Amino acid sequence: KRLVVSDYKNGAGVAIDAEENDQVLYYAFLVASSLSLSQKENGDFPVSIGIVQPRISGAEPVKTWETTLGHVLAYGVQTLLPKMRQLSPKQDISDDDFVLGEHCQFCPVLLECPKTQNAFTVFANAGEPDMLNDAELSAYYDMKDGARRFMTALEAKVKGRLMDKDNKITTAKLVKPKADRVWTDMAPERLVNDLGDDAFNPRVLKSPAQIETLGSRGKELAKELAYKPDNPGFSVAHISDKRPAINPVSVADTFKAYEEPTNYEGF
Protein backbone atom coordinates (compact mmCIF):
# COMPACT_ATOMS: atom_id res chain seq x y z
CA LYS A 1 0.00 0.00 0.00
CA ARG A 2 3.00 2.29 0.43
CA LEU A 3 6.79 2.34 0.35
CA VAL A 4 8.44 3.01 3.74
CA VAL A 5 12.15 3.82 3.86
CA SER A 6 13.61 4.58 7.30
CA ASP A 7 17.19 5.25 8.34
CA TYR A 8 18.49 4.61 11.86
CA LYS A 9 20.88 7.27 13.19
CA ASN A 10 22.92 6.44 16.28
CA GLY A 11 24.31 9.96 16.66
CA ALA A 12 23.22 12.15 19.57
CA GLY A 13 24.79 15.47 18.63
CA VAL A 14 23.26 16.53 15.30
CA ALA A 15 19.50 16.25 14.71
CA ILE A 16 18.69 15.01 11.19
CA ASP A 17 15.50 16.01 9.37
CA ALA A 18 13.45 13.63 7.23
CA GLU A 19 12.03 16.15 4.76
CA GLU A 20 13.96 16.16 1.47
CA ASN A 21 16.69 14.09 3.13
CA ASP A 22 19.17 13.32 0.34
CA GLN A 23 20.47 10.12 1.92
CA VAL A 24 17.09 8.46 2.45
CA LEU A 25 15.79 9.73 -0.90
CA TYR A 26 18.84 7.98 -2.40
CA TYR A 27 17.76 4.73 -0.71
CA ALA A 28 14.16 5.21 -1.84
CA PHE A 29 15.32 5.82 -5.42
CA LEU A 30 17.30 2.55 -5.35
CA VAL A 31 14.15 0.70 -4.30
CA ALA A 32 12.01 2.56 -6.83
CA SER A 33 14.49 1.72 -9.60
CA SER A 34 13.86 -1.99 -9.01
CA LEU A 35 10.10 -1.66 -9.57
CA SER A 36 8.40 -2.71 -12.78
CA LEU A 37 7.60 -0.11 -15.43
CA SER A 38 3.89 -0.30 -14.64
CA GLN A 39 4.57 0.33 -10.95
CA LYS A 40 6.78 3.33 -11.73
CA GLU A 41 3.99 4.91 -13.75
CA ASN A 42 1.91 5.31 -10.57
CA GLY A 43 3.47 8.64 -9.59
CA ASP A 44 0.97 9.17 -6.76
CA PHE A 45 2.00 5.99 -4.95
CA PRO A 46 2.71 7.07 -1.33
CA VAL A 47 6.27 6.96 0.03
CA SER A 48 7.22 7.55 3.68
CA ILE A 49 10.73 8.85 4.36
CA GLY A 50 11.75 8.29 8.00
CA ILE A 51 14.60 9.18 10.34
CA VAL A 52 14.88 7.18 13.57
CA GLN A 53 17.30 8.86 16.00
CA PRO A 54 16.54 7.59 19.54
CA ARG A 55 19.64 9.08 21.22
CA ILE A 56 18.98 12.66 20.17
CA SER A 57 17.95 15.13 22.87
CA GLY A 58 15.77 18.19 22.39
CA ALA A 59 14.19 16.88 19.18
CA GLU A 60 11.70 14.26 18.03
CA PRO A 61 13.38 10.84 17.96
CA VAL A 62 11.26 9.66 15.01
CA LYS A 63 10.60 11.95 12.05
CA THR A 64 8.54 11.04 8.99
CA TRP A 65 8.01 12.89 5.74
CA GLU A 66 5.27 11.83 3.34
CA THR A 67 5.98 12.12 -0.38
CA THR A 68 5.21 10.23 -3.59
CA LEU A 69 6.92 7.77 -5.91
CA GLY A 70 6.86 10.41 -8.64
CA HIS A 71 8.84 12.82 -6.44
CA VAL A 72 11.38 10.12 -5.58
CA LEU A 73 11.93 9.19 -9.22
CA ALA A 74 12.20 12.86 -10.24
CA TYR A 75 14.78 13.41 -7.47
CA GLY A 76 16.83 10.48 -8.72
CA VAL A 77 16.78 11.44 -12.38
CA GLN A 78 17.01 15.22 -12.05
CA THR A 79 19.19 15.65 -8.93
CA LEU A 80 20.93 12.46 -7.79
CA LEU A 81 22.23 11.01 -11.05
CA PRO A 82 23.58 14.34 -12.40
CA LYS A 83 25.46 14.88 -9.11
CA MET A 84 26.89 11.36 -9.24
CA ARG A 85 28.09 11.88 -12.81
CA GLN A 86 29.63 15.20 -11.80
CA LEU A 87 31.45 13.61 -8.86
CA SER A 88 32.62 10.53 -10.77
CA PRO A 89 36.40 10.02 -10.56
CA LYS A 90 38.35 12.27 -12.91
CA GLN A 91 41.82 11.71 -14.29
CA ASP A 92 42.94 15.22 -13.39
CA ILE A 93 41.82 15.48 -9.74
CA SER A 94 43.60 18.25 -7.84
CA ASP A 95 43.54 19.48 -4.27
CA ASP A 96 41.18 22.24 -5.41
CA ASP A 97 38.47 19.59 -5.97
CA PHE A 98 38.33 19.03 -2.18
CA VAL A 99 36.46 21.56 -0.08
CA LEU A 100 36.67 21.63 3.73
CA GLY A 101 33.51 22.34 5.74
CA GLU A 102 30.99 21.02 8.25
CA HIS A 103 30.21 18.13 5.89
CA CYS A 104 33.70 16.74 6.57
CA GLN A 105 32.60 15.33 9.94
CA PHE A 106 30.59 12.64 8.12
CA CYS A 107 33.25 11.84 5.51
CA PRO A 108 34.27 8.13 5.56
CA VAL A 109 37.65 8.85 3.91
CA LEU A 110 38.61 11.97 5.83
CA LEU A 111 42.08 10.58 6.63
CA GLU A 112 42.79 10.21 2.89
CA CYS A 113 41.71 13.79 2.07
CA PRO A 114 44.71 15.89 0.94
CA LYS A 115 43.17 19.06 2.42
CA THR A 116 42.84 17.64 5.96
CA GLN A 117 46.22 15.91 5.67
CA ASN A 118 47.83 19.20 4.73
CA ALA A 119 46.06 21.05 7.56
CA PHE A 120 47.30 18.47 10.07
CA THR A 121 50.87 18.55 8.70
CA VAL A 122 50.98 22.35 8.78
CA PHE A 123 49.74 22.39 12.39
CA ALA A 124 52.17 19.67 13.45
CA ASN A 125 55.10 21.68 12.07
CA ALA A 126 53.93 25.10 13.27
CA GLY A 127 56.19 27.20 15.43
CA GLU A 128 55.41 28.81 18.76
CA PRO A 129 52.38 31.15 18.43
CA ASP A 130 54.28 34.02 20.09
CA MET A 131 56.83 33.89 17.30
CA LEU A 132 54.26 34.13 14.46
CA ASN A 133 53.08 37.31 12.79
CA ASP A 134 49.41 38.15 12.18
CA ALA A 135 49.37 36.77 8.65
CA GLU A 136 50.81 33.42 9.81
CA LEU A 137 48.40 33.22 12.74
CA SER A 138 45.47 33.95 10.41
CA ALA A 139 46.56 31.21 8.00
CA TYR A 140 46.92 28.66 10.80
CA TYR A 141 43.56 29.59 12.29
CA ASP A 142 41.89 29.06 8.91
CA MET A 143 43.17 25.45 8.96
CA LYS A 144 42.19 24.79 12.58
CA ASP A 145 38.94 22.90 11.92
CA GLY A 146 40.49 20.75 9.20
CA ALA A 147 43.36 19.76 11.48
CA ARG A 148 40.98 19.06 14.38
CA ARG A 149 38.76 16.82 12.22
CA PHE A 150 41.80 14.93 10.96
CA MET A 151 43.02 14.34 14.53
CA THR A 152 39.55 13.19 15.65
CA ALA A 153 39.34 10.76 12.74
CA LEU A 154 42.90 9.59 13.41
CA GLU A 155 42.08 8.91 17.07
CA ALA A 156 38.98 6.91 16.11
CA LYS A 157 40.80 4.91 13.43
CA VAL A 158 43.73 4.05 15.71
CA LYS A 159 41.32 3.04 18.48
CA GLY A 160 39.47 0.75 16.10
CA ARG A 161 42.69 -0.88 14.89
CA LEU A 162 43.92 -1.38 18.46
CA MET A 163 40.76 -3.36 19.21
CA ASP A 164 42.19 -5.99 16.86
CA LYS A 165 44.76 -8.03 18.78
CA ASP A 166 46.74 -8.65 15.59
CA ASN A 167 47.32 -4.95 14.89
CA LYS A 168 50.82 -3.69 14.08
CA ILE A 169 50.48 -0.26 15.73
CA THR A 170 53.53 0.39 17.92
CA THR A 171 53.09 4.03 18.97
CA ALA A 172 49.72 3.81 20.74
CA LYS A 173 47.84 1.60 23.18
CA LEU A 174 44.40 1.25 24.76
CA VAL A 175 44.13 2.49 28.35
CA LYS A 176 41.44 3.23 30.88
CA PRO A 177 39.91 6.69 30.34
CA LYS A 178 41.16 9.43 32.63
CA ALA A 179 38.81 10.33 35.48
CA ASP A 180 38.56 13.20 37.93
CA ARG A 181 38.44 12.33 41.60
CA VAL A 182 35.03 12.22 43.28
CA TRP A 183 33.97 12.07 46.93
CA THR A 184 32.83 8.97 48.73
CA ASP A 185 29.37 8.93 50.33
CA MET A 186 30.81 9.70 53.77
CA ALA A 187 32.82 12.69 52.55
CA PRO A 188 30.25 15.55 52.90
CA GLU A 189 29.66 14.98 56.63
CA ARG A 190 33.37 14.57 57.40
CA LEU A 191 34.35 17.65 55.40
CA VAL A 192 31.72 19.81 57.08
CA ASN A 193 32.81 18.62 60.53
CA ASP A 194 36.48 19.27 59.80
CA LEU A 195 36.38 22.36 57.57
CA GLY A 196 33.00 24.01 58.13
CA ASP A 197 32.09 26.64 55.52
CA ASP A 198 35.51 26.25 53.89
CA ALA A 199 34.27 22.96 52.44
CA PHE A 200 31.79 24.77 50.16
CA ASN A 201 32.19 26.93 47.07
CA PRO A 202 29.92 28.75 47.85
CA ARG A 203 27.06 26.29 48.49
CA VAL A 204 28.39 23.38 46.49
CA LEU A 205 30.93 21.02 48.01
CA LYS A 206 34.39 21.82 46.72
CA SER A 207 36.24 19.36 44.52
CA PRO A 208 39.06 17.23 45.93
CA ALA A 209 41.61 19.44 44.16
CA GLN A 210 40.07 22.57 45.73
CA ILE A 211 40.03 20.99 49.19
CA GLU A 212 43.75 20.19 48.86
CA THR A 213 44.51 23.91 48.55
CA LEU A 214 43.29 24.43 52.15
CA GLY A 215 46.50 23.03 53.59
CA SER A 216 47.80 19.80 55.02
CA ARG A 217 44.47 18.82 56.55
CA GLY A 218 42.75 19.33 53.21
CA LYS A 219 45.29 17.10 51.53
CA GLU A 220 44.76 14.41 54.17
CA LEU A 221 40.97 14.52 53.72
CA ALA A 222 41.20 14.41 49.93
CA LYS A 223 43.52 11.41 50.12
CA GLU A 224 41.20 9.59 52.53
CA LEU A 225 37.78 10.50 51.13
CA ALA A 226 38.26 10.93 47.37
CA TYR A 227 38.81 8.33 44.67
CA LYS A 228 38.94 8.05 40.91
CA PRO A 229 35.93 6.18 39.48
CA ASP A 230 36.50 3.33 37.05
CA ASN A 231 35.23 4.86 33.81
CA PRO A 232 33.92 2.36 31.24
CA GLY A 233 35.38 1.91 27.78
CA PHE A 234 38.84 2.56 26.37
CA SER A 235 40.93 5.57 25.48
CA VAL A 236 43.84 5.80 23.09
CA ALA A 237 47.14 6.99 24.52
CA HIS A 238 50.70 7.26 23.28
CA ILE A 239 52.84 4.26 24.08
CA SER A 240 54.85 6.43 26.54
CA ASP A 241 51.74 7.05 28.71
CA LYS A 242 52.21 5.73 32.27
CA ARG A 243 48.83 4.00 32.33
CA PRO A 244 49.02 0.24 31.69
CA ALA A 245 47.82 -1.07 28.35
CA ILE A 246 44.48 -2.89 28.25
CA ASN A 247 43.80 -5.87 26.02
CA PRO A 248 40.18 -5.65 24.82
CA VAL A 249 37.99 -8.72 24.62
CA SER A 250 37.40 -9.61 20.98
CA VAL A 251 33.93 -10.05 19.51
CA ALA A 252 34.71 -13.74 18.96
CA ASP A 253 35.65 -14.20 22.63
CA THR A 254 32.55 -12.32 23.77
CA PHE A 255 30.21 -14.68 21.95
CA LYS A 256 32.29 -17.83 22.35
CA ALA A 257 29.88 -19.22 24.94
CA TYR A 258 27.04 -18.84 22.47
CA GLU A 259 28.55 -20.63 19.49
CA GLU A 260 26.17 -22.51 17.27
CA PRO A 261 26.05 -26.21 18.31
CA THR A 262 27.51 -28.69 15.85
CA ASN A 263 25.30 -31.51 17.10
CA TYR A 264 21.72 -30.85 16.08
CA GLU A 265 20.33 -34.08 17.56
CA GLY A 266 17.31 -33.28 19.63
CA PHE A 267 16.70 -29.87 18.04
Coordinates of C-alpha atoms in Angstrom, one line a residue:
K1 CA 0.0 0.0 0.0
R2 CA 3.0 2.3 0.4
L3 CA 6.8 2.3 0.4
V4 CA 8.4 3.0 3.7
V5 CA 12.2 3.8 3.9
S6 CA 13.6 4.6 7.3
D7 CA 17.2 5.3 8.3
Y8 CA 18.5 4.6 11.9
K9 CA 20.9 7.3 13.2
N10 CA 22.9 6.4 16.3
G11 CA 24.3 10.0 16.7
A12 CA 23.2 12.2 19.6
G13 CA 24.8 15.5 18.6
V14 CA 23.3 16.5 15.3
A15 CA 19.5 16.3 14.7
I16 CA 18.7 15.0 11.2
D17 CA 15.5 16.0 9.4
A18 CA 13.5 13.6 7.2
E19 CA 12.0 16.1 4.8
E20 CA 14.0 16.2 1.5
N21 CA 16.7 14.1 3.1
D22 CA 19.2 13.3 0.3
Q23 CA 20.5 10.1 1.9
V24 CA 17.1 8.5 2.4
L25 CA 15.8 9.7 -0.9
Y26 CA 18.8 8.0 -2.4
Y27 CA 17.8 4.7 -0.7
A28 CA 14.2 5.2 -1.8
F29 CA 15.3 5.8 -5.4
L30 CA 17.3 2.6 -5.4
V31 CA 14.1 0.7 -4.3
A32 CA 12.0 2.6 -6.8
S33 CA 14.5 1.7 -9.6
S34 CA 13.9 -2.0 -9.0
L35 CA 10.1 -1.7 -9.6
S36 CA 8.4 -2.7 -12.8
L37 CA 7.6 -0.1 -15.4
S38 CA 3.9 -0.3 -14.6
Q39 CA 4.6 0.3 -10.9
K40 CA 6.8 3.3 -11.7
E41 CA 4.0 4.9 -13.7
N42 CA 1.9 5.3 -10.6
G43 CA 3.5 8.6 -9.6
D44 CA 1.0 9.2 -6.8
F45 CA 2.0 6.0 -4.9
P46 CA 2.7 7.1 -1.3
V47 CA 6.3 7.0 0.0
S48 CA 7.2 7.5 3.7
I49 CA 10.7 8.9 4.4
G50 CA 11.7 8.3 8.0
I51 CA 14.6 9.2 10.3
V52 CA 14.9 7.2 13.6
Q53 CA 17.3 8.9 16.0
P54 CA 16.5 7.6 19.5
R55 CA 19.6 9.1 21.2
I56 CA 19.0 12.7 20.2
S57 CA 17.9 15.1 22.9
G58 CA 15.8 18.2 22.4
A59 CA 14.2 16.9 19.2
E60 CA 11.7 14.3 18.0
P61 CA 13.4 10.8 18.0
V62 CA 11.3 9.7 15.0
K63 CA 10.6 12.0 12.0
T64 CA 8.5 11.0 9.0
W65 CA 8.0 12.9 5.7
E66 CA 5.3 11.8 3.3
T67 CA 6.0 12.1 -0.4
T68 CA 5.2 10.2 -3.6
L69 CA 6.9 7.8 -5.9
G70 CA 6.9 10.4 -8.6
H71 CA 8.8 12.8 -6.4
V72 CA 11.4 10.1 -5.6
L73 CA 11.9 9.2 -9.2
A74 CA 12.2 12.9 -10.2
Y75 CA 14.8 13.4 -7.5
G76 CA 16.8 10.5 -8.7
V77 CA 16.8 11.4 -12.4
Q78 CA 17.0 15.2 -12.0
T79 CA 19.2 15.7 -8.9
L80 CA 20.9 12.5 -7.8
L81 CA 22.2 11.0 -11.1
P82 CA 23.6 14.3 -12.4
K83 CA 25.5 14.9 -9.1
M84 CA 26.9 11.4 -9.2
R85 CA 28.1 11.9 -12.8
Q86 CA 29.6 15.2 -11.8
L87 CA 31.5 13.6 -8.9
S88 CA 32.6 10.5 -10.8
P89 CA 36.4 10.0 -10.6
K90 CA 38.3 12.3 -12.9
Q91 CA 41.8 11.7 -14.3
D92 CA 42.9 15.2 -13.4
I93 CA 41.8 15.5 -9.7
S94 CA 43.6 18.2 -7.8
D95 CA 43.5 19.5 -4.3
D96 CA 41.2 22.2 -5.4
D97 CA 38.5 19.6 -6.0
F98 CA 38.3 19.0 -2.2
V99 CA 36.5 21.6 -0.1
L100 CA 36.7 21.6 3.7
G101 CA 33.5 22.3 5.7
E102 CA 31.0 21.0 8.3
H103 CA 30.2 18.1 5.9
C104 CA 33.7 16.7 6.6
Q105 CA 32.6 15.3 9.9
F106 CA 30.6 12.6 8.1
C107 CA 33.3 11.8 5.5
P108 CA 34.3 8.1 5.6
V109 CA 37.7 8.8 3.9
L110 CA 38.6 12.0 5.8
L111 CA 42.1 10.6 6.6
E112 CA 42.8 10.2 2.9
C113 CA 41.7 13.8 2.1
P114 CA 44.7 15.9 0.9
K115 CA 43.2 19.1 2.4
T116 CA 42.8 17.6 6.0
Q117 CA 46.2 15.9 5.7
N118 CA 47.8 19.2 4.7
A119 CA 46.1 21.1 7.6
F120 CA 47.3 18.5 10.1
T121 CA 50.9 18.6 8.7
V122 CA 51.0 22.3 8.8
F123 CA 49.7 22.4 12.4
A124 CA 52.2 19.7 13.5
N125 CA 55.1 21.7 12.1
A126 CA 53.9 25.1 13.3
G127 CA 56.2 27.2 15.4
E128 CA 55.4 28.8 18.8
P129 CA 52.4 31.2 18.4
D130 CA 54.3 34.0 20.1
M131 CA 56.8 33.9 17.3
L132 CA 54.3 34.1 14.5
N133 CA 53.1 37.3 12.8
D134 CA 49.4 38.2 12.2
A135 CA 49.4 36.8 8.7
E136 CA 50.8 33.4 9.8
L137 CA 48.4 33.2 12.7
S138 CA 45.5 34.0 10.4
A139 CA 46.6 31.2 8.0
Y140 CA 46.9 28.7 10.8
Y141 CA 43.6 29.6 12.3
D142 CA 41.9 29.1 8.9
M143 CA 43.2 25.5 9.0
K144 CA 42.2 24.8 12.6
D145 CA 38.9 22.9 11.9
G146 CA 40.5 20.7 9.2
A147 CA 43.4 19.8 11.5
R148 CA 41.0 19.1 14.4
R149 CA 38.8 16.8 12.2
F150 CA 41.8 14.9 11.0
M151 CA 43.0 14.3 14.5
T152 CA 39.6 13.2 15.7
A153 CA 39.3 10.8 12.7
L154 CA 42.9 9.6 13.4
E155 CA 42.1 8.9 17.1
A156 CA 39.0 6.9 16.1
K157 CA 40.8 4.9 13.4
V158 CA 43.7 4.0 15.7
K159 CA 41.3 3.0 18.5
G160 CA 39.5 0.7 16.1
R161 CA 42.7 -0.9 14.9
L162 CA 43.9 -1.4 18.5
M163 CA 40.8 -3.4 19.2
D164 CA 42.2 -6.0 16.9
K165 CA 44.8 -8.0 18.8
D166 CA 46.7 -8.7 15.6
N167 CA 47.3 -5.0 14.9
K168 CA 50.8 -3.7 14.1
I169 CA 50.5 -0.3 15.7
T170 CA 53.5 0.4 17.9
T171 CA 53.1 4.0 19.0
A172 CA 49.7 3.8 20.7
K173 CA 47.8 1.6 23.2
L174 CA 44.4 1.3 24.8
V175 CA 44.1 2.5 28.3
K176 CA 41.4 3.2 30.9
P177 CA 39.9 6.7 30.3
K178 CA 41.2 9.4 32.6
A179 CA 38.8 10.3 35.5
D180 CA 38.6 13.2 37.9
R181 CA 38.4 12.3 41.6
V182 CA 35.0 12.2 43.3
W183 CA 34.0 12.1 46.9
T184 CA 32.8 9.0 48.7
D185 CA 29.4 8.9 50.3
M186 CA 30.8 9.7 53.8
A187 CA 32.8 12.7 52.6
P188 CA 30.2 15.5 52.9
E189 CA 29.7 15.0 56.6
R190 CA 33.4 14.6 57.4
L191 CA 34.3 17.6 55.4
V192 CA 31.7 19.8 57.1
N193 CA 32.8 18.6 60.5
D194 CA 36.5 19.3 59.8
L195 CA 36.4 22.4 57.6
G196 CA 33.0 24.0 58.1
D197 CA 32.1 26.6 55.5
D198 CA 35.5 26.3 53.9
A199 CA 34.3 23.0 52.4
F200 CA 31.8 24.8 50.2
N201 CA 32.2 26.9 47.1
P202 CA 29.9 28.8 47.8
R203 CA 27.1 26.3 48.5
V204 CA 28.4 23.4 46.5
L205 CA 30.9 21.0 48.0
K206 CA 34.4 21.8 46.7
S207 CA 36.2 19.4 44.5
P208 CA 39.1 17.2 45.9
A209 CA 41.6 19.4 44.2
Q210 CA 40.1 22.6 45.7
I211 CA 40.0 21.0 49.2
E212 CA 43.7 20.2 48.9
T213 CA 44.5 23.9 48.5
L214 CA 43.3 24.4 52.1
G215 CA 46.5 23.0 53.6
S216 CA 47.8 19.8 55.0
R217 CA 44.5 18.8 56.6
G218 CA 42.7 19.3 53.2
K219 CA 45.3 17.1 51.5
E220 CA 44.8 14.4 54.2
L221 CA 41.0 14.5 53.7
A222 CA 41.2 14.4 49.9
K223 CA 43.5 11.4 50.1
E224 CA 41.2 9.6 52.5
L225 CA 37.8 10.5 51.1
A226 CA 38.3 10.9 47.4
Y227 CA 38.8 8.3 44.7
K228 CA 38.9 8.0 40.9
P229 CA 35.9 6.2 39.5
D230 CA 36.5 3.3 37.0
N231 CA 35.2 4.9 33.8
P232 CA 33.9 2.4 31.2
G233 CA 35.4 1.9 27.8
F234 CA 38.8 2.6 26.4
S235 CA 40.9 5.6 25.5
V236 CA 43.8 5.8 23.1
A237 CA 47.1 7.0 24.5
H238 CA 50.7 7.3 23.3
I239 CA 52.8 4.3 24.1
S240 CA 54.8 6.4 26.5
D241 CA 51.7 7.1 28.7
K242 CA 52.2 5.7 32.3
R243 CA 48.8 4.0 32.3
P244 CA 49.0 0.2 31.7
A245 CA 47.8 -1.1 28.3
I246 CA 44.5 -2.9 28.2
N247 CA 43.8 -5.9 26.0
P248 CA 40.2 -5.7 24.8
V249 CA 38.0 -8.7 24.6
S250 CA 37.4 -9.6 21.0
V251 CA 33.9 -10.1 19.5
A252 CA 34.7 -13.7 19.0
D253 CA 35.7 -14.2 22.6
T254 CA 32.5 -12.3 23.8
F255 CA 30.2 -14.7 22.0
K256 CA 32.3 -17.8 22.3
A257 CA 29.9 -19.2 24.9
Y258 CA 27.0 -18.8 22.5
E259 CA 28.6 -20.6 19.5
E260 CA 26.2 -22.5 17.3
P261 CA 26.1 -26.2 18.3
T262 CA 27.5 -28.7 15.8
N263 CA 25.3 -31.5 17.1
Y264 CA 21.7 -30.8 16.1
E265 CA 20.3 -34.1 17.6
G266 CA 17.3 -33.3 19.6
F267 CA 16.7 -29.9 18.0

